[in-house]
Coordinates of C-alpha atoms in Angstrom, one line a residue:
M443 CA 78.4 91.1 102.0
L444 CA 76.0 94.0 102.6
Y445 CA 78.7 96.5 101.4
F446 CA 79.1 94.4 98.2
H447 CA 75.4 94.6 97.4
Y448 CA 75.4 98.3 98.2
L449 CA 78.1 98.8 95.5
M450 CA 76.3 96.5 93.1
D451 CA 73.2 98.8 93.4
K452 CA 75.1 101.7 92.1
K453 CA 75.8 102.6 88.4
Q454 CA 79.4 102.3 87.3
I455 CA 81.6 104.9 85.7
Y456 CA 85.1 104.2 84.3
I457 CA 87.8 106.7 84.7
A458 CA 91.4 106.5 83.4
C459 CA 94.5 108.7 84.1
S460 CA 98.1 108.3 83.7
A461 CA 101.2 109.3 85.7
D462 CA 104.9 108.7 86.3
R463 CA 106.6 109.3 89.6
N464 CA 106.6 113.0 89.1
Y465 CA 102.8 113.3 88.7
A466 CA 101.7 110.7 91.2
R467 CA 100.8 113.1 94.0
P468 CA 98.9 115.6 91.8
M469 CA 97.0 112.6 90.3
A470 CA 95.9 111.5 93.8
V471 CA 94.6 115.1 94.5
M472 CA 92.8 115.1 91.2
L473 CA 91.1 111.7 91.9
V474 CA 90.1 112.7 95.4
S475 CA 88.5 115.9 94.0
V476 CA 86.5 113.7 91.4
L477 CA 85.4 111.3 94.1
E478 CA 84.4 114.0 96.6
N479 CA 82.0 115.4 93.9
L480 CA 80.8 112.1 92.4
S481 CA 77.0 111.5 92.7
E482 CA 76.1 108.9 95.3
E483 CA 74.3 107.0 92.5
Y484 CA 77.6 106.0 91.0
T485 CA 80.7 104.1 91.9
A486 CA 84.0 104.7 90.1
D487 CA 86.2 102.0 88.5
I488 CA 89.5 103.8 88.1
K489 CA 92.3 102.7 85.8
I490 CA 95.7 104.3 86.7
L491 CA 98.2 103.9 83.8
D492 CA 101.3 103.4 85.8
D493 CA 104.6 104.6 84.1
G494 CA 106.9 104.2 87.0
I495 CA 105.0 105.3 90.1
Q496 CA 107.1 104.5 93.2
G497 CA 105.9 102.1 95.9
E498 CA 105.6 104.8 98.6
D499 CA 103.4 106.9 96.4
K500 CA 101.3 103.9 95.4
G501 CA 100.7 103.3 99.2
R502 CA 99.6 106.9 99.7
I503 CA 97.3 106.8 96.7
T504 CA 95.7 103.5 98.0
V505 CA 95.1 105.1 101.4
A506 CA 93.6 108.2 99.8
L507 CA 91.3 106.4 97.5
G508 CA 90.4 103.8 100.0
R509 CA 88.1 106.3 101.7
Y510 CA 85.6 106.3 98.8
D511 CA 83.3 103.9 97.2
C512 CA 85.5 103.1 94.2
V513 CA 87.7 100.3 92.9
F514 CA 91.0 101.1 91.3
E515 CA 94.0 99.4 89.8
F516 CA 97.6 100.3 88.7
V517 CA 98.1 99.2 85.1
S518 CA 101.7 99.2 84.0
V519 CA 102.4 100.8 80.7
K520 CA 105.6 101.1 78.7
T521 CA 106.2 104.4 77.1
E522 CA 109.8 104.1 75.8
Q523 CA 108.5 103.9 72.3
F524 CA 107.3 107.5 72.6
K525 CA 110.4 109.1 74.1
N526 CA 111.7 110.4 70.7
A527 CA 108.3 112.1 70.2
I528 CA 108.6 114.6 73.0
G529 CA 109.9 118.0 72.1
E530 CA 112.9 119.4 73.8
N531 CA 111.0 122.3 75.2
S532 CA 107.8 120.4 76.2
H533 CA 106.7 120.2 79.9
L534 CA 105.2 116.8 79.1
S535 CA 106.9 113.3 79.4
A536 CA 106.3 110.3 77.2
T537 CA 103.6 109.2 79.8
A538 CA 101.3 111.7 78.0
Y539 CA 101.0 109.3 75.2
A540 CA 99.7 106.4 77.3
R541 CA 96.1 107.5 76.9
L542 CA 96.4 106.6 73.2
L543 CA 96.7 102.9 74.2
L544 CA 93.4 102.8 76.2
P545 CA 91.3 101.0 73.7
D546 CA 93.6 98.0 73.5
L547 CA 94.5 98.0 77.2
F548 CA 90.8 97.5 78.3
P549 CA 89.1 95.5 75.5
D550 CA 86.0 94.9 77.7
I551 CA 85.3 98.5 78.4
E552 CA 83.1 100.4 75.9
K553 CA 83.4 103.9 77.3
I554 CA 85.8 105.7 79.6
I555 CA 86.5 109.2 80.8
Y556 CA 90.1 110.2 80.6
L557 CA 91.4 112.9 83.0
D558 CA 94.8 114.6 83.2
C559 CA 96.6 114.8 86.5
D560 CA 96.8 118.5 86.6
L561 CA 93.2 119.3 87.1
I562 CA 90.6 119.7 89.9
A563 CA 87.0 118.6 89.7
R564 CA 84.5 121.0 91.1
G565 CA 81.4 119.3 89.8
D566 CA 79.9 115.8 89.4
I567 CA 81.6 114.0 86.5
A568 CA 78.6 111.5 86.3
K569 CA 77.0 114.3 84.3
L570 CA 80.0 114.1 82.0
W571 CA 79.7 110.3 81.9
E572 CA 76.1 110.6 80.7
T573 CA 77.1 112.7 77.7
D574 CA 75.5 111.4 74.5
L575 CA 78.4 111.2 72.1
N576 CA 75.9 111.2 69.1
G577 CA 78.0 108.7 67.2
K578 CA 81.3 110.6 67.6
T579 CA 84.4 108.9 68.9
V580 CA 85.3 111.4 71.6
A581 CA 83.6 114.3 73.5
A582 CA 86.0 117.1 74.5
V583 CA 86.4 120.9 74.8
P584 CA 88.1 122.8 72.0
V585 CA 91.4 124.6 72.8
L586 CA 90.9 128.3 73.3
F587 CA 94.4 129.3 72.3
S588 CA 94.1 130.5 68.6
F589 CA 97.8 130.1 67.9
Y590 CA 97.5 126.3 68.2
Y591 CA 94.9 126.3 65.3
D592 CA 97.3 128.1 63.0
L593 CA 100.1 125.8 64.0
L594 CA 98.3 122.6 63.4
F595 CA 97.0 123.8 60.0
E596 CA 100.5 124.8 59.1
I597 CA 102.1 121.5 60.1
F598 CA 99.4 118.9 59.4
K599 CA 96.9 120.9 57.2
I600 CA 94.1 120.1 59.6
P601 CA 91.1 122.4 59.0
R602 CA 90.5 124.9 61.7
D603 CA 86.7 125.1 61.5
N604 CA 85.8 121.9 63.4
G605 CA 87.9 123.0 66.4
Y606 CA 91.0 121.3 68.0
F607 CA 90.2 119.8 71.3
N608 CA 92.2 119.6 74.6
S609 CA 93.0 116.0 75.4
G610 CA 93.1 116.5 79.1
V611 CA 89.4 115.8 79.6
M612 CA 87.7 113.3 77.2
V613 CA 84.8 111.0 77.1
M614 CA 86.1 108.2 74.8
D615 CA 84.1 105.5 72.9
L616 CA 86.8 102.7 73.3
K617 CA 84.5 100.3 71.4
K618 CA 84.4 102.5 68.3
M619 CA 88.2 103.2 68.6
R620 CA 88.8 99.4 68.5
E621 CA 86.6 99.0 65.5
T622 CA 88.5 101.7 63.6
D623 CA 91.9 100.4 64.6
F624 CA 92.7 103.6 66.4
V625 CA 95.8 102.5 68.3
K626 CA 97.6 101.2 65.2
K627 CA 96.7 104.5 63.4
A628 CA 98.0 106.5 66.3
L629 CA 101.3 104.6 66.6
D630 CA 101.8 104.9 62.7
F631 CA 101.1 108.6 62.8
I632 CA 103.7 109.1 65.6
A633 CA 106.2 107.0 63.7
D634 CA 105.7 109.1 60.6
N635 CA 105.6 112.5 62.2
Q636 CA 107.6 112.3 65.5
N637 CA 109.9 115.1 64.4
R638 CA 106.9 117.4 63.6
L639 CA 104.8 116.9 66.7
T640 CA 104.4 120.0 68.8
N641 CA 104.9 120.4 72.6
V642 CA 101.4 119.0 73.4
A643 CA 102.4 115.6 71.9
D644 CA 99.3 113.3 72.2
Q645 CA 96.9 116.1 71.6
D646 CA 98.4 116.5 68.1
V647 CA 97.9 112.9 67.4
L648 CA 94.3 112.8 68.7
N649 CA 93.4 115.9 66.7
A650 CA 95.0 114.7 63.5
L651 CA 93.0 111.5 63.5
L652 CA 89.7 112.7 65.1
Y653 CA 89.4 116.4 64.3
D654 CA 86.1 115.8 62.5
D655 CA 84.9 113.0 64.9
F656 CA 84.6 114.7 68.2
K657 CA 81.6 116.2 70.0
K658 CA 82.1 119.6 71.7
L659 CA 81.5 119.6 75.4
D660 CA 80.2 122.5 77.4
L661 CA 83.3 124.7 78.1
K662 CA 82.7 124.3 81.9
W663 CA 84.1 120.7 81.7
N664 CA 87.7 121.9 80.9
Q665 CA 88.4 125.5 82.0
T666 CA 92.1 125.9 81.1
V667 CA 94.6 128.7 82.1
E668 CA 93.7 130.6 78.9
S669 CA 90.2 131.3 80.3
Y670 CA 91.7 133.1 83.3
I671 CA 95.0 134.7 82.2
G672 CA 94.4 135.0 78.5
R673 CA 93.4 138.2 76.6
G674 CA 89.7 137.8 76.9
Y675 CA 86.9 136.1 75.0
E676 CA 87.3 138.2 71.8
N677 CA 90.9 136.9 71.4
T678 CA 90.0 133.2 71.9
A679 CA 89.4 130.5 69.3
A680 CA 85.9 130.3 70.8
A681 CA 85.1 133.7 69.5
K682 CA 87.1 133.5 66.3
Y683 CA 85.4 130.3 65.2
G684 CA 82.0 130.6 66.9
F685 CA 82.5 127.5 69.1
Y686 CA 81.0 129.3 72.2
S687 CA 79.2 132.5 72.8
Q688 CA 80.6 135.1 75.1
E689 CA 77.8 134.3 77.6
E690 CA 78.8 130.6 77.5
F691 CA 82.5 131.6 78.0
L692 CA 81.7 133.8 81.0
S693 CA 79.4 131.3 82.6
A694 CA 82.0 128.5 82.4
K695 CA 84.6 130.9 83.8
K696 CA 82.4 131.8 86.7
D697 CA 81.4 128.3 87.6
P698 CA 83.8 125.7 86.1
Q699 CA 83.1 122.0 86.7
I700 CA 86.8 121.2 86.0
V701 CA 89.7 123.6 86.3
H702 CA 92.7 122.5 84.3
F703 CA 96.2 123.8 84.9
D704 CA 97.2 122.8 81.4
G705 CA 100.4 124.9 80.9
A706 CA 103.9 124.5 82.1
L707 CA 103.0 126.5 85.2
K708 CA 101.2 124.1 87.6
S709 CA 99.1 124.7 90.7
W710 CA 101.7 123.1 93.0
H711 CA 104.4 125.5 91.8

């Protein structure tokens, strides 16, 4: 009973992630890194979108997360409807689309942080949770790779100037997404464009629907591979479109709060 009251005294943060059997172990590492760095003022309520995680791995995840002040649940999701919307050369699976279902999966949750499995938290994501969305639907970090901007403009005619965000780290206003019928719009968009979606799948959908409705986060909250093995600040979309200064770019690179292995080459390779 004392432990229950101890948790009740803490502020709650909602976190979501999704995995199939291939990403179960990296997901466990990601969640442990988050919990290791989470402020003692908070307790985490973790929603694991389960697209076929095996029983043995569920047991290991349960043991790993059981060492922390958190609650978690495996929520079964069916992603067969998305299988035809994954490019032949993509490193992603249909599980990537599961995040699009979050508003309807959790009708009682107003806000959630979505995190990809292929990242490591180095900072306290309670600070991310406290982000004021300023009326926007999501908060995220713009993609640094300039080619993606040209590609989305060519395919979907999405303006480049607002920035295209990386969907691996997002603060999501689920309440607003329900009010705007986001899930239906996303599913309709996929049905109408499944042969035109690029290799980043769900990220195309989110940007097509929310390109002018997202708040730019500090770059330190999603430091991707492009920051470290790219061609320098001057060749990034951050410089080209003025999203971040060189000082901000270098500061985030030096002290990232989240490191995201967002390409086909993963840390476990």
